[in-house]
Amino acid sequence: MQLFSPVSLGSLDLDNRVVMAPLTRLRAEDHGVPGELIALHYAQRATAGLLITEGTFTSAGAQAYPGQPGIETEEQAEGWGRVAAAVHDEDGLIVMQLMHAGRVTHPLINSGLTIYAPSAAAIEGEVRTPDGAFPYPVPTAATEDDIARIVDEHVAAARRAVEAGFDGIEVHSANGYLLHQFLSPTSNTRTDAYGGSPENRARFGAEVITAVAREIGADRVGVRISPERNIQDVFEKDAEETRLTYEALVDAIAPLGLAYLSILHPEPASSLVQDLRGRFGGAVILNNGFTTPTTREEAHGLVNDGLADAVVVGRALLANPDLVRRWRDEAELNEPDAKTFYGAGPVGYTDYPTL
């Protein structure tokens, strides 16, 4: 296998094995509508084998950040349709990452709607809102009826995205957001069918993934996980507990025949990551860029050593729209400017030069 060789992830036929990571950029227009700027950003990067959008909220109550795009309304779907068309005009593939913030939000961000989490425990620290920084609020512990409704919201969002022209969906179960919150025994202290044992804590995520797969076809559904990420107060510091939890999740979704499992972990060759890969039994794409950007050499190694079917790349592709060409030709790279990662406008978003 070579980094620049084709690969199939379910029904997604990639020209190369460089996958654009879902990168929070917060450039949506009013009401979470993606505009022409977002369409240009993704179209510029269409030579990557697959593009994954930034986390896209499934309902207004699920929004985590000002400027985040959504996929709840017709106006949002129309905006995303223009994004998908722009990528397809460049012969690219694009999937939408569906995301529910859970407790990683504030009423000044999510339209004042109820903030749901597995348990009524707030994140320590402050959240930035349009009106300044405030302590994270204590969320409402979701009832089983709430959980069923949130599953339905993911299904409706997935259907809307596919109808807008997207090639597939990635379910966000990582980085401290709602599905990840259910997985951790520190953020999930429930004692019902969705808490307690590893199998129960994995239940909600498995239900979301299964429902989305049934709605749009499993062969165009991916899942992103980040075991041991320890972010946003979602702690997974007990190695055995973490392993059992993620084994339960992967065992529950493996029979579905999903397009791929995306794993974010700094040690892709670790026994945990490779155990999960074996249990999944399908295509696995890896992202090792925990604290530093993934390099060309690392990307080649992950594929050539048989650790992954494709490599998920974030900052290098953010700063180099033509990264595949640059890596193939061993050309000099643009450096990403962290000061422009988030916010409005084209600077640091669509103005990085190509060769």
GROMACS .gro file of C-alpha atoms in nm:
model
  355
    1MET     CA    1   0.000   0.000   0.000
    2GLN     CA    2   0.109   0.353  -0.075
    3LEU     CA    3  -0.022   0.681   0.062
    4PHE     CA    4  -0.111   0.799  -0.287
    5SER     CA    5  -0.282   0.478  -0.401
    6PRO     CA    6  -0.661   0.440  -0.423
    7VAL     CA    7  -0.866   0.284  -0.143
    8SER     CA    8  -1.233   0.212  -0.086
    9LEU     CA    9  -1.402   0.296   0.242
   10GLY     CA   10  -1.742   0.133   0.207
   11SER     CA   11  -1.904   0.301  -0.095
   12LEU     CA   12  -1.648   0.581  -0.090
   13ASP     CA   13  -1.378   0.530  -0.356
   14LEU     CA   14  -1.081   0.751  -0.269
   15ASP     CA   15  -0.811   0.848  -0.520
   16ASN     CA   16  -0.554   0.858  -0.239
   17ARG     CA   17  -0.529   0.782   0.132
   18VAL     CA   18  -0.500   1.138   0.263
   19VAL     CA   19  -0.818   1.230   0.451
   20MET     CA   20  -0.896   1.583   0.565
   21ALA     CA   21  -0.971   1.588   0.937
   22PRO     CA   22  -1.285   1.758   1.069
   23LEU     CA   23  -1.146   2.098   1.168
   24THR     CA   24  -1.346   2.348   1.372
   25ARG     CA   25  -1.322   2.679   1.181
   26LEU     CA   26  -1.641   2.871   1.279
   27ARG     CA   27  -1.697   3.055   0.949
   28ALA     CA   28  -2.071   2.994   0.912
   29GLU     CA   29  -2.303   3.283   0.838
   30ASP     CA   30  -2.602   3.382   1.051
   31HIS     CA   31  -2.820   3.097   1.176
   32GLY     CA   32  -2.549   2.837   1.110
   33VAL     CA   33  -2.571   2.860   0.732
   34PRO     CA   34  -2.254   2.771   0.537
   35GLY     CA   35  -2.185   3.030   0.271
   36GLU     CA   36  -1.966   3.068  -0.036
   37LEU     CA   37  -1.653   3.108   0.179
   38ILE     CA   38  -1.699   2.761   0.327
   39ALA     CA   39  -1.769   2.617  -0.019
   40LEU     CA   40  -1.444   2.764  -0.150
   41HIS     CA   41  -1.247   2.636   0.150
   42TYR     CA   42  -1.350   2.275   0.093
   43ALA     CA   43  -1.328   2.293  -0.287
   44GLN     CA   44  -0.968   2.414  -0.257
   45ARG     CA   45  -0.880   2.092  -0.070
   46ALA     CA   46  -1.071   1.850  -0.293
   47THR     CA   47  -0.757   1.669  -0.412
   48ALA     CA   48  -0.738   1.496  -0.075
   49GLY     CA   49  -0.887   1.149  -0.101
   50LEU     CA   50  -1.175   1.240   0.128
   51LEU     CA   51  -1.287   1.560   0.301
   52ILE     CA   52  -1.463   1.550   0.638
   53THR     CA   53  -1.643   1.866   0.739
   54GLU     CA   54  -1.608   2.035   1.073
   55GLY     CA   55  -1.854   1.918   1.337
   56THR     CA   56  -2.201   2.024   1.221
   57PHE     CA   57  -2.475   2.061   1.481
   58THR     CA   58  -2.776   1.835   1.440
   59SER     CA   59  -3.021   2.072   1.612
   60ALA     CA   60  -3.011   2.424   1.754
   61GLY     CA   61  -2.974   2.286   2.107
   62ALA     CA   62  -2.671   2.085   1.995
   63GLN     CA   63  -2.465   2.389   1.886
   64ALA     CA   64  -2.130   2.423   2.066
   65TYR     CA   65  -1.980   2.743   1.925
   66PRO     CA   66  -2.078   3.074   1.765
   67GLY     CA   67  -2.010   3.051   1.393
   68GLN     CA   68  -2.054   2.674   1.383
   69PRO     CA   69  -2.259   2.545   1.088
   70GLY     CA   70  -2.572   2.335   1.131
   71ILE     CA   71  -2.779   2.086   0.933
   72GLU     CA   72  -3.121   2.129   1.096
   73THR     CA   73  -3.295   2.378   0.867
   74GLU     CA   74  -3.365   2.392   0.495
   75GLU     CA   75  -3.152   2.704   0.467
   76GLN     CA   76  -2.856   2.525   0.625
   77ALA     CA   77  -2.908   2.224   0.398
   78GLU     CA   78  -2.917   2.448   0.090
   79GLY     CA   79  -2.590   2.607   0.197
   80TRP     CA   80  -2.430   2.268   0.245
   81GLY     CA   81  -2.564   2.161  -0.093
   82ARG     CA   82  -2.357   2.437  -0.251
   83VAL     CA   83  -2.053   2.314  -0.057
   84ALA     CA   84  -2.100   1.956  -0.178
   85ALA     CA   85  -2.148   2.074  -0.536
   86ALA     CA   86  -1.829   2.283  -0.523
   87VAL     CA   87  -1.629   1.983  -0.402
   88HIS     CA   88  -1.782   1.753  -0.662
   89ASP     CA   89  -1.702   2.006  -0.934
   90GLU     CA   90  -1.337   1.949  -0.837
   91ASP     CA   91  -1.388   1.569  -0.848
   92GLY     CA   92  -1.364   1.541  -0.469
   93LEU     CA   93  -1.549   1.339  -0.207
   94ILE     CA   94  -1.698   1.493   0.107
   95VAL     CA   95  -1.874   1.356   0.415
   96MET     CA   96  -2.039   1.558   0.689
   97GLN     CA   97  -1.947   1.511   1.053
   98LEU     CA   98  -2.260   1.520   1.267
   99MET     CA   99  -2.199   1.661   1.614
  100HIS     CA  100  -2.398   1.718   1.931
  101ALA     CA  101  -2.223   1.941   2.184
  102GLY     CA  102  -2.388   1.795   2.490
  103ARG     CA  103  -2.264   2.003   2.783
  104VAL     CA  104  -1.996   2.185   2.579
  105THR     CA  105  -2.213   2.491   2.521
  106HIS     CA  106  -2.403   2.774   2.690
  107PRO     CA  107  -2.756   2.922   2.658
  108LEU     CA  108  -2.604   3.226   2.485
  109ILE     CA  109  -2.480   2.991   2.212
  110ASN     CA  110  -2.751   2.726   2.171
  111SER     CA  111  -3.049   2.962   2.146
  112GLY     CA  112  -3.129   2.925   2.516
  113LEU     CA  113  -3.240   2.565   2.474
  114THR     CA  114  -3.197   2.288   2.729
  115ILE     CA  115  -2.840   2.164   2.755
  116TYR     CA  116  -2.836   1.784   2.769
  117ALA     CA  117  -2.564   1.554   2.897
  118PRO     CA  118  -2.553   1.203   3.038
  119SER     CA  119  -2.540   1.344   3.392
  120ALA     CA  120  -2.595   1.679   3.562
  121ALA     CA  121  -2.225   1.762   3.594
  122ALA     CA  122  -2.072   2.079   3.450
  123ILE     CA  123  -1.732   2.118   3.289
  124GLU     CA  124  -1.489   2.311   3.504
  125GLY     CA  125  -1.378   2.641   3.354
  126GLU     CA  126  -1.534   2.899   3.128
  127VAL     CA  127  -1.699   2.897   2.788
  128ARG     CA  128  -1.662   3.182   2.539
  129THR     CA  129  -1.996   3.322   2.425
  130PRO     CA  130  -2.086   3.621   2.205
  131ASP     CA  131  -2.128   3.820   2.529
  132GLY     CA  132  -1.801   3.715   2.692
  133ALA     CA  133  -1.671   3.426   2.901
  134PHE     CA  134  -1.894   3.254   3.156
  135PRO     CA  135  -1.872   2.937   3.366
  136TYR     CA  136  -2.005   2.628   3.193
  137PRO     CA  137  -2.363   2.571   3.312
  138VAL     CA  138  -2.480   2.255   3.483
  139PRO     CA  139  -2.651   2.047   3.212
  140THR     CA  140  -2.973   1.850   3.236
  141ALA     CA  141  -2.935   1.473   3.259
  142ALA     CA  142  -3.107   1.338   2.950
  143THR     CA  143  -3.407   1.113   3.009
  144GLU     CA  144  -3.459   0.806   2.793
  145ASP     CA  145  -3.717   1.007   2.595
  146ASP     CA  146  -3.456   1.280   2.544
  147ILE     CA  147  -3.206   1.019   2.426
  148ALA     CA  148  -3.455   0.876   2.176
  149ARG     CA  149  -3.523   1.225   2.041
  150ILE     CA  150  -3.151   1.300   2.003
  151VAL     CA  151  -3.108   0.974   1.811
  152ASP     CA  152  -3.390   1.085   1.580
  153GLU     CA  153  -3.223   1.425   1.535
  154HIS     CA  154  -2.905   1.253   1.413
  155VAL     CA  155  -3.108   1.044   1.169
  156ALA     CA  156  -3.290   1.349   1.031
  157ALA     CA  157  -2.961   1.539   0.999
  158ALA     CA  158  -2.798   1.250   0.814
  159ARG     CA  159  -3.087   1.226   0.572
  160ARG     CA  160  -3.080   1.602   0.514
  161ALA     CA  161  -2.707   1.595   0.443
  162VAL     CA  162  -2.731   1.311   0.194
  163GLU     CA  163  -3.024   1.478   0.020
  164ALA     CA  164  -2.807   1.791  -0.003
  165GLY     CA  165  -2.551   1.592  -0.200
  166PHE     CA  166  -2.302   1.464   0.056
  167ASP     CA  167  -2.126   1.136  -0.012
  168GLY     CA  168  -2.162   1.016   0.344
  169ILE     CA  169  -2.177   1.093   0.714
  170GLU     CA  170  -1.932   1.073   1.004
  171VAL     CA  171  -2.083   1.036   1.351
  172HIS     CA  172  -1.880   1.235   1.605
  173SER     CA  173  -1.814   1.023   1.914
  174ALA     CA  174  -1.492   1.193   2.018
  175ASN     CA  175  -1.325   1.499   2.173
  176GLY     CA  176  -1.553   1.546   2.471
  177TYR     CA  177  -1.886   1.602   2.294
  178LEU     CA  178  -2.214   1.427   2.374
  179LEU     CA  179  -2.151   1.074   2.249
  180HIS     CA  180  -1.805   1.080   2.407
  181GLN     CA  181  -1.955   1.212   2.732
  182PHE     CA  182  -2.166   0.898   2.755
  183LEU     CA  183  -1.860   0.675   2.717
  184SER     CA  184  -1.663   0.810   3.014
  185PRO     CA  185  -1.739   0.702   3.373
  186THR     CA  186  -1.647   1.050   3.494
  187SER     CA  187  -1.897   1.240   3.277
  188ASN     CA  188  -2.154   0.957   3.280
  189THR     CA  189  -2.256   0.862   3.634
  190ARG     CA  190  -2.595   0.720   3.537
  191THR     CA  191  -2.733   0.400   3.688
  192ASP     CA  192  -2.990   0.316   3.421
  193ALA     CA  193  -2.950   0.131   3.088
  194TYR     CA  194  -2.718   0.408   2.961
  195GLY     CA  195  -2.469   0.410   3.249
  196GLY     CA  196  -2.266   0.199   3.486
  197SER     CA  197  -2.112  -0.083   3.285
  198PRO     CA  198  -1.896  -0.034   2.974
  199GLU     CA  199  -2.173  -0.191   2.765
  200ASN     CA  200  -2.433   0.050   2.903
  201ARG     CA  201  -2.213   0.355   2.853
  202ALA     CA  202  -2.155   0.250   2.491
  203ARG     CA  203  -2.527   0.196   2.430
  204PHE     CA  204  -2.624   0.551   2.331
  205GLY     CA  205  -2.346   0.589   2.076
  206ALA     CA  206  -2.424   0.249   1.928
  207GLU     CA  207  -2.791   0.344   1.896
  208VAL     CA  208  -2.708   0.668   1.714
  209ILE     CA  209  -2.466   0.497   1.475
  210THR     CA  210  -2.704   0.208   1.406
  211ALA     CA  211  -2.998   0.438   1.338
  212VAL     CA  212  -2.797   0.659   1.100
  213ALA     CA  213  -2.663   0.353   0.917
  214ARG     CA  214  -3.014   0.216   0.869
  215GLU     CA  215  -3.134   0.551   0.735
  216ILE     CA  216  -2.870   0.623   0.470
  217GLY     CA  217  -2.683   0.293   0.428
  218ALA     CA  218  -2.402   0.170   0.648
  219ASP     CA  219  -2.153   0.173   0.361
  220ARG     CA  220  -2.144   0.553   0.369
  221VAL     CA  221  -2.132   0.601   0.746
  222GLY     CA  222  -1.810   0.652   0.941
  223VAL     CA  223  -1.750   0.698   1.314
  224ARG     CA  224  -1.483   0.903   1.491
  225ILE     CA  225  -1.354   0.808   1.836
  226SER     CA  226  -1.072   0.942   2.054
  227PRO     CA  227  -0.999   0.697   2.336
  228GLU     CA  228  -0.782   0.838   2.617
  229ARG     CA  229  -0.819   1.191   2.478
  230ASN     CA  230  -0.899   1.333   2.825
  231ILE     CA  231  -1.046   1.658   2.696
  232GLN     CA  232  -1.329   1.885   2.815
  233ASP     CA  233  -1.351   1.692   3.142
  234VAL     CA  234  -1.424   1.364   2.965
  235PHE     CA  235  -1.160   1.159   3.141
  236GLU     CA  236  -1.054   0.807   3.042
  237LYS     CA  237  -0.754   0.745   3.267
  238ASP     CA  238  -0.826   0.387   3.372
  239ALA     CA  239  -0.671   0.186   3.089
  240GLU     CA  240  -0.869  -0.131   3.153
  241GLU     CA  241  -1.202   0.052   3.188
  242THR     CA  242  -1.131   0.247   2.871
  243ARG     CA  243  -1.042  -0.066   2.676
  244LEU     CA  244  -1.360  -0.245   2.786
  245THR     CA  245  -1.575   0.056   2.700
  246TYR     CA  246  -1.441   0.098   2.348
  247GLU     CA  247  -1.447  -0.275   2.287
  248ALA     CA  248  -1.816  -0.269   2.378
  249LEU     CA  249  -1.881   0.017   2.135
  250VAL     CA  250  -1.684  -0.137   1.849
  251ASP     CA  251  -1.835  -0.483   1.906
  252ALA     CA  252  -2.182  -0.326   1.886
  253ILE     CA  253  -2.121  -0.144   1.556
  254ALA     CA  254  -1.886  -0.387   1.377
  255PRO     CA  255  -2.168  -0.604   1.235
  256LEU     CA  256  -2.323  -0.303   1.061
  257GLY     CA  257  -2.063  -0.296   0.781
  258LEU     CA  258  -1.975   0.072   0.821
  259ALA     CA  259  -1.759   0.263   0.575
  260TYR     CA  260  -1.484   0.326   0.829
  261LEU     CA  261  -1.379   0.377   1.188
  262SER     CA  262  -1.167   0.688   1.249
  263ILE     CA  263  -0.940   0.674   1.554
  264LEU     CA  264  -0.764   0.976   1.702
  265HIS     CA  265  -0.476   0.859   1.923
  266PRO     CA  266  -0.112   0.962   1.965
  267GLU     CA  267   0.008   0.600   1.957
  268PRO     CA  268  -0.148   0.436   1.651
  269ALA     CA  269   0.059   0.119   1.696
  270SER     CA  270  -0.059   0.073   2.055
  271SER     CA  271  -0.234  -0.247   2.157
  272LEU     CA  272  -0.555  -0.050   2.230
  273VAL     CA  273  -0.576   0.105   1.884
  274GLN     CA  274  -0.483  -0.210   1.697
  275ASP     CA  275  -0.717  -0.421   1.911
  276LEU     CA  276  -1.003  -0.190   1.818
  277ARG     CA  277  -0.900  -0.207   1.454
  278GLY     CA  278  -0.908  -0.587   1.463
  279ARG     CA  279  -1.245  -0.593   1.635
  280PHE     CA  280  -1.395  -0.350   1.387
  281GLY     CA  281  -1.294  -0.568   1.095
  282GLY     CA  282  -1.341  -0.296   0.834
  283ALA     CA  283  -1.148   0.003   0.709
  284VAL     CA  284  -0.977   0.207   0.981
  285ILE     CA  285  -0.837   0.555   0.930
  286LEU     CA  286  -0.598   0.698   1.188
  287ASN     CA  287  -0.515   1.045   1.313
  288ASN     CA  288  -0.204   1.067   1.532
  289GLY     CA  289  -0.193   1.449   1.540
  290PHE     CA  290  -0.272   1.489   1.909
  291THR     CA  291  -0.033   1.770   1.989
  292THR     CA  292   0.176   1.813   1.674
  293PRO     CA  293   0.081   1.809   1.306
  294THR     CA  294   0.105   1.480   1.118
  295THR     CA  295   0.413   1.480   0.896
  296ARG     CA  296   0.457   1.330   0.550
  297GLU     CA  297   0.687   1.064   0.695
  298GLU     CA  298   0.437   0.970   0.965
  299ALA     CA  299   0.155   0.948   0.713
  300HIS     CA  300   0.357   0.723   0.486
  301GLY     CA  301   0.455   0.507   0.780
  302LEU     CA  302   0.100   0.453   0.902
  303VAL     CA  303  -0.005   0.324   0.561
  304ASN     CA  304   0.312   0.139   0.460
  305ASP     CA  305   0.338  -0.037   0.796
  306GLY     CA  306  -0.018  -0.160   0.766
  307LEU     CA  307  -0.143   0.029   1.072
  308ALA     CA  308  -0.419   0.212   0.886
  309ASP     CA  309  -0.604   0.210   0.556
  310ALA     CA  310  -0.580   0.589   0.530
  311VAL     CA  311  -0.444   0.880   0.734
  312VAL     CA  312  -0.646   1.170   0.875
  313VAL     CA  313  -0.457   1.498   0.844
  314GLY     CA  314  -0.553   1.830   1.003
  315ARG     CA  315  -0.319   2.127   1.028
  316ALA     CA  316  -0.098   2.033   0.732
  317LEU     CA  317  -0.403   2.027   0.502
  318LEU     CA  318  -0.546   2.338   0.663
  319ALA     CA  319  -0.238   2.536   0.556
  320ASN     CA  320  -0.174   2.353   0.228
  321PRO     CA  321  -0.482   2.314   0.008
  322ASP     CA  322  -0.267   2.118  -0.239
  323LEU     CA  323  -0.107   1.901   0.031
  324VAL     CA  324  -0.130   1.579  -0.171
  325ARG     CA  325   0.076   1.735  -0.451
  326ARG     CA  326   0.324   1.888  -0.209
  327TRP     CA  327   0.375   1.560  -0.025
  328ARG     CA  328   0.402   1.366  -0.350
  329ASP     CA  329   0.663   1.609  -0.486
  330GLU     CA  330   0.831   1.656  -0.146
  331ALA     CA  331   0.775   2.030  -0.187
  332GLU     CA  332   0.801   2.297   0.081
  333LEU     CA  333   0.494   2.343   0.301
  334ASN     CA  334   0.306   2.649   0.422
  335GLU     CA  335   0.302   2.682   0.800
  336PRO     CA  336  -0.040   2.701   0.967
  337ASP     CA  337  -0.119   3.026   1.150
  338ALA     CA  338  -0.288   2.935   1.479
  339LYS     CA  339  -0.409   3.292   1.528
  340THR     CA  340  -0.649   3.249   1.235
  341PHE     CA  341  -0.779   2.900   1.308
  342TYR     CA  342  -1.110   3.031   1.444
  343GLY     CA  343  -1.317   3.332   1.350
  344ALA     CA  344  -1.469   3.505   1.052
  345GLY     CA  345  -1.335   3.591   0.709
  346PRO     CA  346  -1.098   3.443   0.451
  347VAL     CA  347  -0.769   3.514   0.632
  348GLY     CA  348  -0.617   3.183   0.736
  349TYR     CA  349  -0.905   3.001   0.571
  350THR     CA  350  -0.904   3.043   0.193
  351ASP     CA  351  -0.590   3.251   0.139
  352TYR     CA  352  -0.316   2.989   0.186
  353PRO     CA  353  -0.121   2.975  -0.143
  354THR     CA  354  -0.089   2.671  -0.365
  355LEU     CA  355   0.219   2.578  -0.563
   0.00000   0.00000   0.00000
